[in-house]
Tab-separated table of C-alpha atoms in Angstrom:
chain	number	residue	atom	x	y	z
A	1	MET	CA	-89.138	54.883	-9.639
A	2	THR	CA	-89.354	56.391	-11.179
A	3	PRO	CA	-89.455	53.400	-9.154
A	4	LYS	CA	-86.532	48.233	-3.895
A	5	THR	CA	-86.809	46.930	1.620
A	6	THR	CA	-85.761	49.513	4.090
A	7	PRO	CA	-82.339	50.548	4.449
A	8	ALA	CA	-79.780	47.304	4.911
A	9	PRO	CA	-77.376	47.946	7.528
A	10	TRP	CA	-73.706	49.076	6.519
A	11	ARG	CA	-71.932	45.598	6.147
A	12	SER	CA	-68.266	45.769	6.469
A	13	ARG	CA	-66.402	44.837	3.277
A	14	SER	CA	-64.967	41.584	2.964
A	15	LEU	CA	-62.126	39.926	0.305
A	16	ILE	CA	-63.574	38.049	-2.382
A	17	LEU	CA	-63.672	34.452	-2.144
A	18	LEU	CA	-60.455	32.619	-2.573
A	19	ALA	CA	-61.757	30.447	-5.176
A	20	LEU	CA	-62.931	33.611	-7.647
A	21	GLY	CA	-59.147	34.177	-7.600
A	22	LEU	CA	-57.954	30.998	-8.685
A	23	LEU	CA	-60.807	30.385	-11.006
A	24	PHE	CA	-60.004	33.737	-12.920
A	25	PRO	CA	-56.087	33.842	-12.514
A	26	SER	CA	-55.731	36.861	-15.165
A	27	THR	CA	-57.733	38.610	-11.904
A	28	SER	CA	-55.200	40.836	-10.189
A	29	LEU	CA	-54.668	40.495	-6.440
A	30	HIS	CA	-55.871	44.587	-5.866
A	31	ALA	CA	-58.894	43.553	-8.132
A	32	ALA	CA	-59.758	40.476	-5.726
A	33	GLU	CA	-60.069	43.052	-2.890
A	34	GLN	CA	-62.009	45.805	-4.498
A	35	THR	CA	-65.697	45.914	-3.456
A	36	LEU	CA	-68.355	47.868	-6.102
A	37	THR	CA	-71.058	49.745	-3.536
A	38	LEU	CA	-74.195	50.536	-5.230
A	39	LEU	CA	-77.167	52.204	-3.443
A	40	THR	CA	-80.391	51.126	-5.351
A	41	TRP	CA	-83.653	49.481	-4.919
A	42	GLU	CA	-83.948	46.056	-3.731
A	43	GLU	CA	-84.563	43.185	-6.761
A	44	TYR	CA	-82.919	45.933	-9.128
A	45	LEU	CA	-80.040	44.622	-10.333
A	46	SER	CA	-80.573	41.045	-12.303
A	47	GLU	CA	-77.887	38.452	-10.047
A	48	ALA	CA	-77.095	36.882	-13.607
A	49	VAL	CA	-75.564	40.081	-14.216
A	50	ILE	CA	-73.820	40.565	-10.977
A	51	GLU	CA	-72.532	36.761	-11.802
A	52	ARG	CA	-71.391	38.358	-14.775
A	53	TRP	CA	-69.379	41.699	-13.591
A	54	GLN	CA	-67.701	39.324	-11.032
A	55	ALA	CA	-66.442	37.091	-12.842
A	56	GLU	CA	-65.459	39.322	-15.362
A	57	THR	CA	-63.382	41.746	-12.927
A	58	GLY	CA	-63.118	40.010	-9.931
A	59	VAL	CA	-64.873	43.109	-8.100
A	60	ARG	CA	-67.481	42.154	-5.529
A	61	ILE	CA	-71.053	44.187	-5.600
A	62	GLU	CA	-72.405	45.216	-2.655
A	63	GLN	CA	-75.862	46.855	-2.514
A	64	ILE	CA	-77.271	49.330	-0.047
A	65	TYR	CA	-81.133	49.063	-0.140
A	66	PHE	CA	-83.560	52.224	0.193
A	67	ASP	CA	-87.317	52.071	-0.556
A	68	SER	CA	-87.788	55.687	-0.887
A	69	GLY	CA	-86.185	58.603	-2.579
A	70	ASP	CA	-85.791	60.506	0.566
A	71	LYS	CA	-83.774	57.513	2.661
A	72	ARG	CA	-81.855	57.510	-0.569
A	73	ASP	CA	-81.005	61.107	-0.358
A	74	GLU	CA	-80.703	61.090	3.688
A	75	ILE	CA	-77.904	58.090	2.781
A	76	LEU	CA	-76.324	60.431	0.047
A	77	ALA	CA	-76.275	63.530	1.677
A	78	LYS	CA	-73.979	61.961	4.570
A	79	PRO	CA	-70.467	63.551	4.179
A	80	ASP	CA	-68.702	60.056	5.148
A	81	HIS	CA	-70.961	57.600	2.726
A	82	GLN	CA	-69.055	55.106	0.676
A	83	ILE	CA	-71.328	55.087	-2.129
A	84	ASP	CA	-69.474	54.216	-5.643
A	85	VAL	CA	-72.748	54.439	-7.844
A	86	VAL	CA	-76.287	55.305	-7.035
A	87	LEU	CA	-79.596	55.529	-8.521
A	88	THR	CA	-81.091	58.488	-9.335
A	89	GLU	CA	-83.555	60.182	-11.175
A	90	LEU	CA	-83.462	63.524	-13.114
A	91	ILE	CA	-84.918	65.882	-9.754
A	92	SER	CA	-82.388	64.041	-7.477
A	93	SER	CA	-79.379	64.080	-9.515
A	94	SER	CA	-79.796	67.596	-10.669
A	95	ARG	CA	-80.366	68.843	-7.217
A	96	PHE	CA	-77.393	66.987	-6.058
A	97	GLY	CA	-75.233	67.780	-8.768
A	98	ALA	CA	-76.115	71.636	-8.083
A	99	ARG	CA	-74.340	71.020	-4.880
A	100	GLY	CA	-71.651	69.344	-5.759
A	101	LEU	CA	-72.701	65.952	-4.441
A	102	LEU	CA	-72.356	64.067	-7.818
A	103	ASP	CA	-69.851	64.571	-10.846
A	104	PRO	CA	-71.127	65.171	-14.320
A	105	LEU	CA	-70.650	62.078	-16.206
A	106	ASP	CA	-67.415	62.096	-18.038
A	107	GLU	CA	-68.760	61.146	-21.433
A	108	LYS	CA	-65.362	60.018	-22.882
A	109	SER	CA	-65.060	56.978	-20.160
A	110	LEU	CA	-68.568	56.273	-21.437
A	111	PRO	CA	-68.638	54.927	-25.064
A	112	GLY	CA	-71.514	52.853	-24.407
A	113	LEU	CA	-73.522	55.832	-24.331
A	114	SER	CA	-74.221	55.779	-27.875
A	115	HIS	CA	-76.603	52.901	-27.776
A	116	LEU	CA	-78.918	55.769	-25.661
A	117	SER	CA	-81.481	57.718	-27.921
A	118	PRO	CA	-81.316	61.425	-26.783
A	119	ARG	CA	-84.697	61.229	-25.345
A	120	TRP	CA	-83.416	58.996	-22.448
A	121	ARG	CA	-80.070	60.893	-21.989
A	122	ASP	CA	-82.533	64.197	-21.614
A	123	SER	CA	-84.703	62.436	-18.799
A	124	CYS	CA	-81.844	61.689	-16.794
A	125	GLY	CA	-79.505	65.339	-17.170
A	126	PRO	CA	-76.071	65.759	-17.238
A	127	TYR	CA	-75.320	64.193	-13.539
A	128	SER	CA	-76.744	60.609	-14.555
A	129	VAL	CA	-76.822	57.638	-17.092
A	130	PRO	CA	-80.470	56.218	-17.994
A	131	TYR	CA	-80.564	52.857	-16.294
A	132	LEU	CA	-84.378	51.123	-16.772
A	133	TRP	CA	-87.838	53.193	-17.113
A	134	GLY	CA	-91.472	52.289	-16.570
A	135	THR	CA	-94.696	53.382	-15.560
A	136	LEU	CA	-96.572	54.030	-12.059
A	137	GLY	CA	-99.498	51.922	-12.003
A	138	ILE	CA	-101.667	49.544	-9.856
A	139	ALA	CA	-100.885	46.217	-8.957
A	140	TYR	CA	-103.684	43.605	-7.886
A	141	ARG	CA	-104.308	39.950	-7.314
A	142	SER	CA	-106.296	38.887	-9.799
A	143	ASP	CA	-107.707	35.913	-7.513
A	144	ARG	CA	-108.622	38.549	-4.557
A	145	LEU	CA	-110.602	41.207	-6.744
A	146	ASP	CA	-114.457	40.773	-9.119
A	147	GLN	CA	-112.759	42.963	-11.586
A	148	ALA	CA	-109.601	44.483	-12.449
A	149	PRO	CA	-108.808	47.813	-11.632
A	150	HIS	CA	-108.881	50.108	-14.426
A	151	SER	CA	-108.877	53.625	-12.944
A	152	TRP	CA	-107.020	55.661	-10.262
A	153	ALA	CA	-109.985	56.320	-8.341
A	154	ASP	CA	-110.053	51.768	-7.909
A	155	LEU	CA	-106.910	51.971	-5.803
A	156	LEU	CA	-107.509	55.749	-4.278
A	157	LYS	CA	-111.638	55.648	-3.613
A	158	PRO	CA	-112.113	51.911	-2.741
A	159	ALA	CA	-115.473	49.929	-2.049
A	160	PRO	CA	-116.041	49.669	1.027
A	161	HIS	CA	-113.875	46.916	2.606
A	162	ASP	CA	-114.288	44.831	5.625
A	163	ALA	CA	-110.570	45.459	6.650
A	164	PRO	CA	-107.385	47.701	5.245
A	165	HIS	CA	-106.419	45.875	1.994
A	166	ILE	CA	-103.990	48.509	0.085
A	167	ILE	CA	-100.616	49.213	0.319
A	168	MET	CA	-99.288	52.469	-0.986
A	169	MET	CA	-95.751	54.092	-0.390
A	170	GLU	CA	-94.087	56.373	1.207
A	171	ASP	CA	-91.976	58.116	-1.656
A	172	HIS	CA	-93.154	61.835	-1.473
A	173	GLU	CA	-93.427	62.386	-5.133
A	174	ASP	CA	-94.596	58.872	-6.541
A	175	ILE	CA	-97.590	59.261	-3.745
A	176	LEU	CA	-98.806	62.157	-4.929
A	177	ALA	CA	-98.793	61.310	-8.695
A	178	SER	CA	-101.732	59.143	-8.609
A	179	PRO	CA	-104.312	61.705	-7.009
A	180	LEU	CA	-103.062	64.506	-9.289
A	181	ILE	CA	-103.224	62.676	-12.136
A	182	LEU	CA	-106.963	61.558	-11.306
A	183	GLN	CA	-108.239	65.145	-10.423
A	184	GLN	CA	-106.346	66.215	-13.740
A	185	HIS	CA	-103.610	67.992	-12.355
A	186	SER	CA	-99.747	67.959	-13.333
A	187	ILE	CA	-97.455	65.740	-11.279
A	188	ASN	CA	-95.219	68.720	-11.487
A	189	THR	CA	-97.753	71.375	-9.785
A	190	SER	CA	-96.328	73.214	-7.154
A	191	ASP	CA	-99.931	74.919	-6.285
A	192	ASN	CA	-101.155	74.313	-2.799
A	193	ASP	CA	-104.714	73.780	-3.495
A	194	GLU	CA	-104.214	70.965	-6.177
A	195	LEU	CA	-101.440	69.840	-3.446
A	196	LYS	CA	-103.987	69.689	-0.507
A	197	ALA	CA	-106.751	67.962	-2.716
A	198	ALA	CA	-104.365	65.698	-3.585
A	199	TYR	CA	-103.305	65.070	0.215
A	200	GLU	CA	-107.457	65.123	1.207
A	201	LEU	CA	-108.142	62.610	-1.100
A	202	LEU	CA	-105.048	60.410	0.057
A	203	LEU	CA	-106.032	60.610	3.758
A	204	ALA	CA	-109.966	59.947	2.599
A	205	GLN	CA	-108.358	57.079	1.233
A	206	ALA	CA	-106.137	55.726	4.521
A	207	PRO	CA	-108.818	53.521	6.768
A	208	ALA	CA	-108.221	51.106	3.267
A	209	VAL	CA	-104.295	51.494	3.490
A	210	LEU	CA	-102.014	48.687	5.097
A	211	THR	CA	-99.024	50.534	5.100
A	212	TYR	CA	-97.088	53.325	3.563
A	213	GLU	CA	-94.274	50.816	2.692
A	214	TYR	CA	-92.781	49.822	-1.070
A	215	VAL	CA	-95.015	46.622	-1.545
A	216	ILE	CA	-92.090	44.455	-2.212
A	217	THR	CA	-90.309	45.608	0.970
A	218	SER	CA	-93.242	44.835	3.108
A	219	LEU	CA	-94.670	41.197	1.196
A	220	ARG	CA	-90.961	39.919	1.549
A	221	SER	CA	-91.307	40.913	5.082
A	222	GLN	CA	-94.204	38.240	4.929
A	223	ARG	CA	-96.694	40.962	6.163
A	224	TYR	CA	-99.855	41.540	4.995
A	225	LEU	CA	-99.277	38.548	2.680
A	226	ASP	CA	-102.954	37.230	3.380
A	227	GLN	CA	-104.251	40.584	3.308
A	228	ALA	CA	-103.250	43.005	0.568
A	229	ASP	CA	-105.192	42.994	-2.826
A	230	MET	CA	-103.649	46.416	-4.495
A	231	ALA	CA	-100.603	48.542	-4.613
A	232	LEU	CA	-99.445	51.070	-5.863
A	233	ALA	CA	-96.349	49.955	-7.913
A	234	TYR	CA	-94.008	50.002	-10.756
A	235	SER	CA	-93.710	48.028	-13.663
A	236	GLY	CA	-92.339	45.195	-13.173
A	237	ASP	CA	-92.771	44.742	-9.557
A	238	GLN	CA	-96.084	41.939	-10.314
A	239	GLN	CA	-93.209	40.028	-11.446
A	240	VAL	CA	-91.008	40.240	-8.238
A	241	LEU	CA	-94.446	40.063	-5.885
A	242	ASN	CA	-95.270	36.465	-7.581
A	243	GLU	CA	-91.956	34.967	-6.816
A	244	VAL	CA	-91.675	36.536	-3.069
A	245	GLU	CA	-95.065	34.823	-2.757
A	246	GLY	CA	-93.679	31.733	-4.268
A	247	ILE	CA	-98.208	30.842	-5.930
A	248	ASP	CA	-98.934	29.009	-9.010
A	249	GLY	CA	-100.750	31.040	-11.398
A	250	GLU	CA	-98.595	34.594	-10.841
A	251	PRO	CA	-101.997	36.404	-9.781
A	252	TRP	CA	-100.158	39.727	-8.978
A	253	ARG	CA	-100.787	41.695	-11.925
A	254	TYR	CA	-100.247	45.136	-13.317
A	255	VAL	CA	-102.291	47.949	-15.022
A	256	VAL	CA	-101.667	51.338	-16.158
A	257	PRO	CA	-104.873	52.864	-15.505
A	258	GLU	CA	-106.705	55.226	-18.083
A	259	GLU	CA	-106.585	58.381	-16.716
A	260	GLY	CA	-102.931	58.213	-17.731
A	261	THR	CA	-99.827	57.772	-15.255
A	262	LEU	CA	-96.091	58.860	-14.450
A	263	LEU	CA	-93.152	57.700	-16.839
A	264	TRP	CA	-89.983	57.380	-14.641
A	265	VAL	CA	-86.953	57.058	-15.962
A	266	ASP	CA	-84.311	55.630	-13.123
A	267	CYS	CA	-80.478	56.805	-13.658
A	268	LEU	CA	-77.388	55.800	-11.924
A	269	SER	CA	-75.159	58.733	-10.842
A	270	VAL	CA	-71.346	58.608	-9.559
A	271	PRO	CA	-71.039	60.555	-6.047
A	272	SER	CA	-68.062	63.262	-6.093
A	273	ILE	CA	-66.579	61.561	-3.208
A	274	THR	CA	-66.495	57.852	-5.085
A	275	PRO	CA	-62.814	56.616	-3.879
A	276	ASP	CA	-62.123	54.806	-7.244
A	277	LYS	CA	-64.242	56.734	-9.896
A	278	ALA	CA	-62.777	54.600	-12.849
A	279	LEU	CA	-64.172	51.693	-11.296
A	280	ALA	CA	-67.703	53.634	-11.238
A	281	TYR	CA	-67.215	54.217	-14.726
A	282	ARG	CA	-66.024	50.571	-15.716
A	283	PHE	CA	-69.223	49.231	-13.682
A	284	LEU	CA	-71.772	51.994	-15.476
A	285	GLU	CA	-69.906	51.432	-18.914
A	286	PHE	CA	-70.407	47.498	-18.320
A	287	LEU	CA	-74.334	47.751	-17.585
A	288	ASN	CA	-74.246	49.777	-20.950
A	289	GLN	CA	-73.091	46.727	-23.230
A	290	PRO	CA	-75.995	45.738	-25.476
A	291	ASP	CA	-75.883	41.870	-24.008
A	292	ILE	CA	-75.474	42.793	-20.344
A	293	ALA	CA	-78.626	45.514	-20.757
A	294	ALA	CA	-80.897	42.862	-22.343
A	295	LEU	CA	-80.025	40.397	-19.594
A	296	ASN	CA	-80.739	42.853	-16.828
A	297	ALA	CA	-83.983	44.015	-18.527
A	298	ALA	CA	-85.189	40.246	-19.252
A	299	ASP	CA	-84.067	38.713	-15.564
A	300	LEU	CA	-86.158	42.306	-13.848
A	301	GLY	CA	-89.027	42.673	-16.284
A	302	VAL	CA	-88.461	46.452	-16.813
A	303	ALA	CA	-87.852	48.365	-19.877
A	304	THR	CA	-84.598	49.117	-20.710
A	305	PRO	CA	-83.245	52.779	-22.792
A	306	ASN	CA	-80.529	50.975	-24.563
A	307	ARG	CA	-81.992	50.471	-28.248
A	308	ALA	CA	-79.248	47.463	-28.924
A	309	ALA	CA	-80.514	45.862	-26.306
A	310	ARG	CA	-83.835	46.094	-26.975
A	311	GLU	CA	-83.081	44.403	-29.926
A	312	LEU	CA	-82.037	41.324	-28.371
A	313	LEU	CA	-84.756	40.592	-26.011
A	314	PRO	CA	-87.072	37.721	-26.876
A	315	ASP	CA	-90.338	39.215	-28.670
A	316	ASP	CA	-92.725	37.976	-25.975
A	317	ILE	CA	-90.814	40.966	-23.533
A	318	ARG	CA	-90.650	43.342	-26.557
A	319	GLN	CA	-94.270	42.613	-27.167
A	320	ASP	CA	-95.561	42.939	-23.951
A	321	PRO	CA	-97.509	46.439	-23.159
A	322	THR	CA	-96.892	46.038	-19.264
A	323	VAL	CA	-92.999	46.298	-20.169
A	324	TYR	CA	-92.887	48.694	-23.133
A	325	PRO	CA	-96.496	50.349	-23.152
A	326	PRO	CA	-98.069	51.474	-26.531
A	327	GLU	CA	-97.586	54.837	-27.557
A	328	GLU	CA	-101.511	56.054	-26.696
A	329	VAL	CA	-99.995	55.055	-23.168
A	330	LEU	CA	-96.633	57.245	-23.252
A	331	ALA	CA	-99.059	59.828	-24.662
A	332	ARG	CA	-101.080	60.219	-21.764
A	333	SER	CA	-98.224	59.770	-19.364
A	334	GLN	CA	-95.811	62.833	-17.784
A	335	VAL	CA	-92.826	62.821	-16.401
A	336	TYR	CA	-91.276	64.452	-13.593
A	337	GLU	CA	-89.261	67.829	-13.851
A	338	PRO	CA	-86.853	69.919	-11.769
A	339	ARG	CA	-88.998	71.996	-9.582
A	340	PRO	CA	-88.015	74.817	-6.460
A	341	LEU	CA	-86.872	73.185	-3.507
A	342	GLU	CA	-89.347	74.705	-1.299
A	343	ALA	CA	-91.521	72.560	-3.524
A	344	THR	CA	-90.230	69.347	-2.734
A	345	GLN	CA	-89.990	70.313	1.232
A	346	THR	CA	-93.850	70.651	0.665
A	347	ARG	CA	-94.493	67.348	-0.744
A	348	ARG	CA	-92.721	65.984	1.934
A	349	ARG	CA	-94.503	67.689	4.578
A	350	ILE	CA	-97.679	66.560	3.182
A	351	ILE	CA	-96.609	62.445	3.512
A	352	SER	CA	-95.355	63.440	6.436
A	353	ALA	CA	-98.534	64.294	8.101
A	354	LEU	CA	-100.789	61.663	5.741
A	355	ILE	CA	-98.292	58.800	7.457
A	356	ASN	CA	-98.456	60.358	11.068
A	357	ALA	CA	-102.169	60.510	10.504
A	358	HIS	CA	-102.798	57.130	9.599
A	359	ASP	CA	-100.100	55.419	12.130
A	360	ALA	CA	-102.560	57.383	15.136
A	361	ARG	CA	-105.463	55.660	14.034
């Protein structure tokens, strides 16, 4: 994810409100002037968590948004970016770490890592901290479809429709995962024939696609509200979509297709040029506090890798299969693995060709 709007324009850093300094006099003037800049998806950090952090530290959080891994990578590759903490995953963090753009974790500065099992630590590698995890699936409008989707074929081979009605995404990794799984291939394949077959399936689907844009970004901008009834999405997205549309009854729902899915793990990394690494590590440690991790996961409707935090969650969240899938779903899931850069570039070319073909219609 896995795993949220077009990159927001750079905003000038500003002083924390004077009122906050008055409310928390122990906060130093230096801290009140600080800003921590986070590069992440939209709607991917609880507002309650932000308020807790700012109240406890006096440090303002500025969020810069991306809506695809490619756009995140473009920002992170700039030599003059001012990102303090960035949302990554294993492939990108390994690649940027090898290039010296990310620092290896200083585990002594992160005692909260003890709350994370080796499974999740291994899923992020030496340059990042596990943040949240979940699945890739289909978000759908239950009030507009006669039957709930149950297969990737429902999304990729839709029945004839009068007009486009599906929202996909631009991300070169995740958009290819669904056709590869449907065709019983590994999501990590570098085989050109398998990638070509996945592309052809997406190309055949294209007449039914409204846009290749992250579904939350698209609907938040008030586009396609009356047309979209299915989307390639991440677990938890349906919660945000219902909030975005403000419709009673929570018509947006989420399903993991029967063929299996991508099990994504989102991570947080510290860029090597971060000006205040101590502050970045303080933020990572703050997020790993069990009560904070539980609050964040509950507000977002996404699974936490923090064992102690999960125990603090209400039963209805811990038992929700769209948040914490049963073992049989996890057993059918695949995870991304590091691959040669040229294989990633091939995927990028495929998605560029797909979008260009769609736009030319």
